[in-house]
mmCIF file of C-alpha atoms in Angstrom:
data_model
loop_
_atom_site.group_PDB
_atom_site.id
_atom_site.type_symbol
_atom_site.label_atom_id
_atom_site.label_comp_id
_atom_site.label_asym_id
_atom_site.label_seq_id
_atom_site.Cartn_x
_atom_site.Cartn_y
_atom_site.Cartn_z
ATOM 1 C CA UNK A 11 0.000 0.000 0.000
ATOM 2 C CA UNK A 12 1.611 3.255 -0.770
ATOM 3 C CA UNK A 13 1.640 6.028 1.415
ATOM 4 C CA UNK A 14 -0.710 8.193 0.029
ATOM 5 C CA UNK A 15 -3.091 5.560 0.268
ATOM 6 C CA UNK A 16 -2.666 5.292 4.108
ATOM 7 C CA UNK A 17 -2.666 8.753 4.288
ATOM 8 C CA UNK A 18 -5.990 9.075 2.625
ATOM 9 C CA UNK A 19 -7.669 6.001 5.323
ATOM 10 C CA UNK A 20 -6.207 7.643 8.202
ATOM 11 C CA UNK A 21 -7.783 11.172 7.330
ATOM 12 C CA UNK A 22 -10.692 9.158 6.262
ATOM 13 C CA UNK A 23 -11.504 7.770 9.506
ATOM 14 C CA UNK A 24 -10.310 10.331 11.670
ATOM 15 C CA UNK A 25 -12.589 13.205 9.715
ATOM 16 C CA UNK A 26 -15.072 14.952 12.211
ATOM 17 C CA UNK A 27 -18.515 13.224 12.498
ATOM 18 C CA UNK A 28 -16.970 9.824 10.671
ATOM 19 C CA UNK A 29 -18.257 7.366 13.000
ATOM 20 C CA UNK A 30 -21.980 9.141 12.657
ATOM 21 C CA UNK A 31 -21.707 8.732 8.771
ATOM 22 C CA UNK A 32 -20.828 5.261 9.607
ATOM 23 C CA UNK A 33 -23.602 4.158 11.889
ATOM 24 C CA UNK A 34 -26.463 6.278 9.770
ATOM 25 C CA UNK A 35 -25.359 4.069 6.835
ATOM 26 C CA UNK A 36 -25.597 0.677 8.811
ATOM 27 C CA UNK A 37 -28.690 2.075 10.193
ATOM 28 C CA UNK A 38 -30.428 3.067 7.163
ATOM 29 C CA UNK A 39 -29.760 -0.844 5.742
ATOM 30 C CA UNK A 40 -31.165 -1.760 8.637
ATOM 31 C CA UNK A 41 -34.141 0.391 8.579
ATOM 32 C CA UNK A 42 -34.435 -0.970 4.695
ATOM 33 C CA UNK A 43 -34.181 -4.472 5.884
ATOM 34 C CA UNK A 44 -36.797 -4.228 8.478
ATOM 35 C CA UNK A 45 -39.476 -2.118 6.532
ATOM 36 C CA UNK A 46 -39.091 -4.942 4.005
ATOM 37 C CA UNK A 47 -40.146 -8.229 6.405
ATOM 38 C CA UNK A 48 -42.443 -5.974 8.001
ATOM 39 C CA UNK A 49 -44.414 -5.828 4.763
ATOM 40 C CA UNK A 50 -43.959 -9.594 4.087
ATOM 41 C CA UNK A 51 -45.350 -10.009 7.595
ATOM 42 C CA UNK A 52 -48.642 -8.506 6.815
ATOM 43 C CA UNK A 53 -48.616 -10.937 3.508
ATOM 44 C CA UNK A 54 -48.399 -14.296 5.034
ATOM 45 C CA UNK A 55 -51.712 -16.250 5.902
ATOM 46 C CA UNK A 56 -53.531 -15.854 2.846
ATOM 47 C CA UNK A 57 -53.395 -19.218 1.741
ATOM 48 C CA UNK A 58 -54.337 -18.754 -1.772
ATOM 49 C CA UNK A 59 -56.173 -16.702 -4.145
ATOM 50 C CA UNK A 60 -57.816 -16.379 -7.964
ATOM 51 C CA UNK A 61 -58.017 -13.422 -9.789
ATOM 52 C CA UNK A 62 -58.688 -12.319 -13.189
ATOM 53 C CA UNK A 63 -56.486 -9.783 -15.157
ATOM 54 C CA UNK A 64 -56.716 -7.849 -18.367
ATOM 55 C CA UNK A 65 -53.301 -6.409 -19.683
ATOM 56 C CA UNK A 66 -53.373 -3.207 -21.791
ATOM 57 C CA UNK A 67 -50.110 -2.704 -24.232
ATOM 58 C CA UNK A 68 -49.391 0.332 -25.790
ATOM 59 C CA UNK A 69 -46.977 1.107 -28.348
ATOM 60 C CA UNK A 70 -44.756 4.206 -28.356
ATOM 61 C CA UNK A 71 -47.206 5.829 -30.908
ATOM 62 C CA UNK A 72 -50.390 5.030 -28.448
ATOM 63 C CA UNK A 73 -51.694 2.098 -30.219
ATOM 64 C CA UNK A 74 -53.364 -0.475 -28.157
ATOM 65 C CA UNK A 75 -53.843 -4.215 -27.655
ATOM 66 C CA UNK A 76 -55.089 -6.275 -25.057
ATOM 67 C CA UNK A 77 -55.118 -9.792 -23.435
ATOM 68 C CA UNK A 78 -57.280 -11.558 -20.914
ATOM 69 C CA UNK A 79 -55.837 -13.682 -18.246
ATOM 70 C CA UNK A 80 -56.561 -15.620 -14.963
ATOM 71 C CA UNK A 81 -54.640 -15.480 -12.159
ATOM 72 C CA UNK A 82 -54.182 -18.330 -9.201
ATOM 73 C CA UNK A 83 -51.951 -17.957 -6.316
ATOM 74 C CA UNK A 84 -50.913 -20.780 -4.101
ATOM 75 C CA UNK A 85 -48.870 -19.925 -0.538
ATOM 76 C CA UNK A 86 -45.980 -22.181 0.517
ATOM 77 C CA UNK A 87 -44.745 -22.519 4.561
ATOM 78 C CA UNK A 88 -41.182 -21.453 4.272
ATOM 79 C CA UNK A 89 -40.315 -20.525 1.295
ATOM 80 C CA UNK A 90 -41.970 -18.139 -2.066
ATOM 81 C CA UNK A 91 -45.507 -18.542 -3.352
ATOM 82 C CA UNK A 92 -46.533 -20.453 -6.482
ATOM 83 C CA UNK A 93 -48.549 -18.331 -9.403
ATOM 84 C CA UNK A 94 -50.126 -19.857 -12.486
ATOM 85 C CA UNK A 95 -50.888 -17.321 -15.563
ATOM 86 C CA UNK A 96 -53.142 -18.520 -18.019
ATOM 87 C CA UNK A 97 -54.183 -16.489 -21.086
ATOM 88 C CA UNK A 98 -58.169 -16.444 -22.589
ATOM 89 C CA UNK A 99 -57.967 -14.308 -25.162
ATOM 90 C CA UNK A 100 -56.700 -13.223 -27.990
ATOM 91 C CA UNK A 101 -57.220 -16.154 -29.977
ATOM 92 C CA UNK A 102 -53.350 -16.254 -30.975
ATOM 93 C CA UNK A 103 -52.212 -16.622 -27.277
ATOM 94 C CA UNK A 104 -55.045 -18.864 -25.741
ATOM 95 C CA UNK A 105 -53.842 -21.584 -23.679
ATOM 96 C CA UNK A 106 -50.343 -20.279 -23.013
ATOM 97 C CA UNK A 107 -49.870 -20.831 -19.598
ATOM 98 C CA UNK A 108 -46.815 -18.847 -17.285
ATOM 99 C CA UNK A 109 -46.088 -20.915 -14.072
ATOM 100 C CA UNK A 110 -43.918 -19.617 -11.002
ATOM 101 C CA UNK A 111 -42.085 -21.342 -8.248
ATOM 102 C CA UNK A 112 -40.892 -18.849 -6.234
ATOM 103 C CA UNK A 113 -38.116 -19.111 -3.538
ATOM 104 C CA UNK A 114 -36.140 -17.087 -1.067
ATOM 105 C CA UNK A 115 -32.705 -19.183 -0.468
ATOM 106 C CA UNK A 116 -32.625 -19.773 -4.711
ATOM 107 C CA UNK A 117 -33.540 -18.520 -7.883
ATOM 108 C CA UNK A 118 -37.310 -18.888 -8.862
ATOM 109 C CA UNK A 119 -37.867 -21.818 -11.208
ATOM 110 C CA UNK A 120 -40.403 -20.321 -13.963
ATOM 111 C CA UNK A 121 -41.972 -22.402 -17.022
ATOM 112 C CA UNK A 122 -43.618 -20.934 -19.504
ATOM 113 C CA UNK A 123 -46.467 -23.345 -22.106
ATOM 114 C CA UNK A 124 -46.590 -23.101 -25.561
ATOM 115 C CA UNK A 125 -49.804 -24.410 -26.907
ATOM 116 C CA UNK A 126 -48.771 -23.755 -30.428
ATOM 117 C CA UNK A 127 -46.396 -26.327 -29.825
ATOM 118 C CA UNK A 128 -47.182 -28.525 -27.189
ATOM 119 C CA UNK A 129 -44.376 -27.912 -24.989
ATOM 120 C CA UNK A 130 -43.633 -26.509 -21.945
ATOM 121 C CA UNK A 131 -40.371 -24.183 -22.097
ATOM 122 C CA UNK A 132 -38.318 -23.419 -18.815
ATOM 123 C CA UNK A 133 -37.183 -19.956 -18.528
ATOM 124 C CA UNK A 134 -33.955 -19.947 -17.508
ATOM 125 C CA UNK A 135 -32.247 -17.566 -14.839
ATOM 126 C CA UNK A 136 -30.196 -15.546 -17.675
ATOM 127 C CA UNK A 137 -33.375 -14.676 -19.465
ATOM 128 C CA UNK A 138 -35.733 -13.379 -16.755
ATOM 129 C CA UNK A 139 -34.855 -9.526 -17.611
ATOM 130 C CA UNK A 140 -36.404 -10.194 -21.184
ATOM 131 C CA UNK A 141 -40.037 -9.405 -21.594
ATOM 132 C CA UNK A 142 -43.185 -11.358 -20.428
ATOM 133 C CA UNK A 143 -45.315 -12.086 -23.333
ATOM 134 C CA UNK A 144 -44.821 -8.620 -25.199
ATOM 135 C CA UNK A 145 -45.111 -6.987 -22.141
ATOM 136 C CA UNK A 146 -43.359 -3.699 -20.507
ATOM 137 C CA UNK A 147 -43.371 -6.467 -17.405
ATOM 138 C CA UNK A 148 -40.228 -8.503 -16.992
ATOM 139 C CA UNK A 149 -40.258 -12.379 -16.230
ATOM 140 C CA UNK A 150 -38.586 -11.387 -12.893
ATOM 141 C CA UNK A 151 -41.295 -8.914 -12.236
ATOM 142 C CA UNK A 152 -44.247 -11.457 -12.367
ATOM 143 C CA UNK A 153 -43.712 -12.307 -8.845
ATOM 144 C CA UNK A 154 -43.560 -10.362 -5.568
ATOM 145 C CA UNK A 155 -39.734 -10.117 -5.062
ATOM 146 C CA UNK A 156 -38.349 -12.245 -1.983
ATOM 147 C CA UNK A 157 -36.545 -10.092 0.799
ATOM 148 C CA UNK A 158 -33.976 -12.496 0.756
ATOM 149 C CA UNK A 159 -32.649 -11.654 -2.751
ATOM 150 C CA UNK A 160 -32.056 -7.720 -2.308
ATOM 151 C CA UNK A 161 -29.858 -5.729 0.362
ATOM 152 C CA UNK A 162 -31.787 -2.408 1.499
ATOM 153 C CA UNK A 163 -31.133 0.943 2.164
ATOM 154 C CA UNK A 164 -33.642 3.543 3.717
ATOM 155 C CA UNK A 165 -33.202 6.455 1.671
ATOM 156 C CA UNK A 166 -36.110 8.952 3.298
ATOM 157 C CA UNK A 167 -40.036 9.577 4.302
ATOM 158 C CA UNK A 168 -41.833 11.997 2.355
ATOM 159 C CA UNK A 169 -45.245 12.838 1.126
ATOM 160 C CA UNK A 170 -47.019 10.915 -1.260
ATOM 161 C CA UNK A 171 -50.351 11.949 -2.686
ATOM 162 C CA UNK A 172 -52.599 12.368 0.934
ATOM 163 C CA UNK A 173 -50.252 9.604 2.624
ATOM 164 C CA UNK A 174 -46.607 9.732 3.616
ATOM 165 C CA UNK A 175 -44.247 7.461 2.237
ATOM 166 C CA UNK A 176 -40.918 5.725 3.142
ATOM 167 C CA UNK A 177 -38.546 5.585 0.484
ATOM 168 C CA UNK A 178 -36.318 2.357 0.393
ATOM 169 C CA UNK A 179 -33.763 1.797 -2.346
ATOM 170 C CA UNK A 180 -33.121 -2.054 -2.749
ATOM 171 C CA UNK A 181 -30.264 -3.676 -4.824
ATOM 172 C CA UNK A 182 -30.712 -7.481 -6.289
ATOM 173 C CA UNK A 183 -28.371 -9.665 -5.083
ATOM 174 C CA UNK A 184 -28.217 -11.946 -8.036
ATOM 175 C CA UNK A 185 -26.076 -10.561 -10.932
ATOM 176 C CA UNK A 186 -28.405 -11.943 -13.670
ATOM 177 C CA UNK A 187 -30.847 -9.424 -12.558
ATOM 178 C CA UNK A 188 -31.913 -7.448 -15.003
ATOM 179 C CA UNK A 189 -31.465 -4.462 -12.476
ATOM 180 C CA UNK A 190 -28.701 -2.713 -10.501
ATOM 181 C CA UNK A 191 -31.252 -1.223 -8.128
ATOM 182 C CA UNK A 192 -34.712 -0.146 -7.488
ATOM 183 C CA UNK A 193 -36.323 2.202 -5.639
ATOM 184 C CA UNK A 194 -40.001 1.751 -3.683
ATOM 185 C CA UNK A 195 -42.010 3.598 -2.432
ATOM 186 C CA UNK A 196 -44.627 2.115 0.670
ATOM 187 C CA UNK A 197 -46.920 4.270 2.435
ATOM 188 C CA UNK A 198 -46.149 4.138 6.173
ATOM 189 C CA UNK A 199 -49.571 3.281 7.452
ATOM 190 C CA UNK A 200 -50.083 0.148 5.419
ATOM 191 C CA UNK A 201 -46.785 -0.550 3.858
ATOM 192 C CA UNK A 202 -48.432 -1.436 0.565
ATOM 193 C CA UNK A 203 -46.348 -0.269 -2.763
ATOM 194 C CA UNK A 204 -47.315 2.659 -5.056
ATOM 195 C CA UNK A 205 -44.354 3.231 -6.875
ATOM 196 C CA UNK A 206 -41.171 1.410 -8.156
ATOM 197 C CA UNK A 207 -38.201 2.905 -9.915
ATOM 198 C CA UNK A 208 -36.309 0.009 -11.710
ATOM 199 C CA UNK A 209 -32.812 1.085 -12.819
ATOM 200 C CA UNK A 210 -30.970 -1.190 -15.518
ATOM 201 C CA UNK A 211 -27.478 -3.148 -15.286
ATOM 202 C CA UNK A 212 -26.088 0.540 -16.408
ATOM 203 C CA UNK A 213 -27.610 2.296 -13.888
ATOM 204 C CA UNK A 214 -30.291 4.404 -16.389
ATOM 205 C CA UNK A 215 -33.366 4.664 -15.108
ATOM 206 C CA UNK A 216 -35.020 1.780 -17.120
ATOM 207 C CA UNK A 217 -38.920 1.916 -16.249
ATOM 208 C CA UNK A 218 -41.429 3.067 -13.414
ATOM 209 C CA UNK A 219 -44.182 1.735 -12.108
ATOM 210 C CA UNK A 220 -47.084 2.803 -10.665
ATOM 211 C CA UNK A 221 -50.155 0.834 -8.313
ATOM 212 C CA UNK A 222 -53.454 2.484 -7.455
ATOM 213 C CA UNK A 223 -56.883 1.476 -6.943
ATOM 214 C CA UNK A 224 -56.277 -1.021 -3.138
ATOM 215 C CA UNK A 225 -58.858 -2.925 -1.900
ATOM 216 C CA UNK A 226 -58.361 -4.930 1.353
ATOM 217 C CA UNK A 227 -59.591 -8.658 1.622
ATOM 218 C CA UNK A 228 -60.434 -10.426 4.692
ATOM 219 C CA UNK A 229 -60.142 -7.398 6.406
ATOM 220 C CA UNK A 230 -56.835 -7.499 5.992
ATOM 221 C CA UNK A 231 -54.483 -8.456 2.769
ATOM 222 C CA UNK A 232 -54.293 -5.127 0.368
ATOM 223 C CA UNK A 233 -54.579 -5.915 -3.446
ATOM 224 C CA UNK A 234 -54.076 -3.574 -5.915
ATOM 225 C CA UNK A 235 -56.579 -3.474 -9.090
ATOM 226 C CA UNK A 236 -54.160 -1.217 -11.587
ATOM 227 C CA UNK A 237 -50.748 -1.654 -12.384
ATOM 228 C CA UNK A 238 -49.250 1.277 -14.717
ATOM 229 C CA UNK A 239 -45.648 0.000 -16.309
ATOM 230 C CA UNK A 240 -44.022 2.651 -18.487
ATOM 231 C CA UNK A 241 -40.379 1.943 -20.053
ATOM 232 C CA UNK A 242 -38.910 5.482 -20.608
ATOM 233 C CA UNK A 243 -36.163 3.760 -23.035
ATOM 234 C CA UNK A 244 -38.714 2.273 -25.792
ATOM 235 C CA UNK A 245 -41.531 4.929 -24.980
ATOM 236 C CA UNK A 246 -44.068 1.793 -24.548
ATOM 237 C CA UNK A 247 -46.275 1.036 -21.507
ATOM 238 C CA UNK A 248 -48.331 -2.185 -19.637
ATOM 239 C CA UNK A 249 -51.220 -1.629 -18.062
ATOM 240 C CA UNK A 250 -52.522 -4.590 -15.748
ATOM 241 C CA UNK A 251 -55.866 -4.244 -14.245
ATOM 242 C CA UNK A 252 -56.582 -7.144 -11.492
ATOM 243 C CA UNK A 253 -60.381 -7.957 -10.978
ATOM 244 C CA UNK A 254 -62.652 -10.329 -9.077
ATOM 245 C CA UNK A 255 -60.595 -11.518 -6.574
ATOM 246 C CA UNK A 256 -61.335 -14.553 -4.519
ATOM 247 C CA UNK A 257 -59.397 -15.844 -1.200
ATOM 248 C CA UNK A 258 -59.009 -19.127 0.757
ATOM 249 C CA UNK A 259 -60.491 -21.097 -2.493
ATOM 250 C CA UNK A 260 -59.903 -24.797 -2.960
ATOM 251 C CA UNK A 261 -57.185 -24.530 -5.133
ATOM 252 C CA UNK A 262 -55.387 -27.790 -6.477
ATOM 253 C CA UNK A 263 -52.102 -28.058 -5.527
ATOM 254 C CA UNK A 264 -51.321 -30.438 -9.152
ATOM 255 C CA UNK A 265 -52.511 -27.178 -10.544
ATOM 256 C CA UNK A 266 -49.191 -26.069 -9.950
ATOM 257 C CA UNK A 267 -46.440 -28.780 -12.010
ATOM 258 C CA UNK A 268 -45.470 -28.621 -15.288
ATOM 259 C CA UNK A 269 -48.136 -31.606 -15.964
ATOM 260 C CA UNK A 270 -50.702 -29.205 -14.844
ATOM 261 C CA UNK A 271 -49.382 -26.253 -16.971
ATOM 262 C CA UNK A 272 -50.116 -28.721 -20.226
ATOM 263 C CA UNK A 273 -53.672 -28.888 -18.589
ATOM 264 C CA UNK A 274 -54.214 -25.451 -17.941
ATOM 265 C CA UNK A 275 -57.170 -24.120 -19.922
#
């Protein structure tokens, strides 16, 4: 080490108010970190749900096209929660099914049915950044991310429409992630999300989105109905609207293996 460079840690450490920089930074992780299983907390217990969804594409030039989808949602003790996608309409993608294994300790296995073809295709790990379905919605963004997989950082609280809002900036931790960072927004009261800031491998600011329109169910798990993605690179935007949601169903586990993503209709 040369001596400039011990010069430059010794002035670094011994610089008024060091040690306060220090802590605030270890503090504001751990303020990150514990806003985060806070809000995972008030998720667990719901057992499963349904849902319906219709997603709204827009081109840069405004022009619109949209798909029809159900939604079913399967909790799993210990680890990430199991979705199944299945498109109605249009004709061209009926039958195409998009099923999740989520998990905190791993990456999420994800398979993705082709009726065209009769397959089922496995998404692999290196090609979760790349667009669901035509979508402004990444593979890795089809699933509420695990705490486990991002270090945190409090950043601030600040106002937020008629709610306040704490401002947490949290970095993937696996470097096929399509993203370097992202930045939430929760509103204090409920912790539920209204706004995400995704930030690319370069550090541009890649896409935003935005959630609105919260209902609570069984007096107690928030839902959002509208989803706004907008990707300020390509100028093109998703819109997911969630509808007729139904808890606690009876909800076949099978439902959720790749042999029940060939019978998914």
């Amino acid at each position: 080490m040369t001596r400039s460079c011990i010069i430059a840690i010794v002035v670094a450490t011994t610089l008024p108010g060091s040690e306060a920089v220090a802590q605030d930074l270890s503090e504001a992780e751990q303020k990150g970190l514990d806003i985060a299983l806070e809000a995972r907390e008030r998720r667990l217990g719901f057992g499963n749900f349904t849902a319906r969804q219709n997603m709204l594409l827009r081109n840069k030039r405004g022009q619109e096209s949209q798909r029809e989808l159900r939604v079913k949602v399967m909790e799993v003790d210990g680890d990430g929660d199991m979705s199944l996608f299945v498109f109605d309409e249009p004709r061209d993608v009926q039958g195409t099914a998009f099923l999740i294994h989520a998990h905190k300790d791993k990456g999420d296995d994800q398979w993705l049915y082709l009726p065209a073809l009769k397959r089922v295709k496995r998404i692999s790990s290196g090609n979760r950044s790349g667009s669901f379905m035509g979508s402004e919605f990444a593979y890795e963004d089809m699933t509420p991310p695990e705490v486990e997989k991002f270090t945190y950082r409090h950043l601030r609280d600040e106002p937020c429409g008629e709610l306040t809002c704490t401002v947490v900036e949290r970095s993937p931790t696996d470097e096929r992630s399509g993203y370097s960072r992202q930045t939430v927004w929760r509103d204090t009261e409920e912790l539920r999300i209204w706004k995400v800031e995704y930030f690319d491998r370069k550090d541009a600011h890649l896409k935003t989105l935005n959630l609105d329109g919260y209902e609570r169910h069984l007096d107690r798990f928030w839902q959002a109905g509208q989803m706004d993605m907008v990707n300020h690179l390509t100028g093109k935007s998703t819109t997911l609207t969630w509808t007729d949601y139904l808890f606690q169903t009876e909800l076949d586990a099978g439902d959720f293996t790749q042999a029940g993503l060939r019978r998914a209709r």
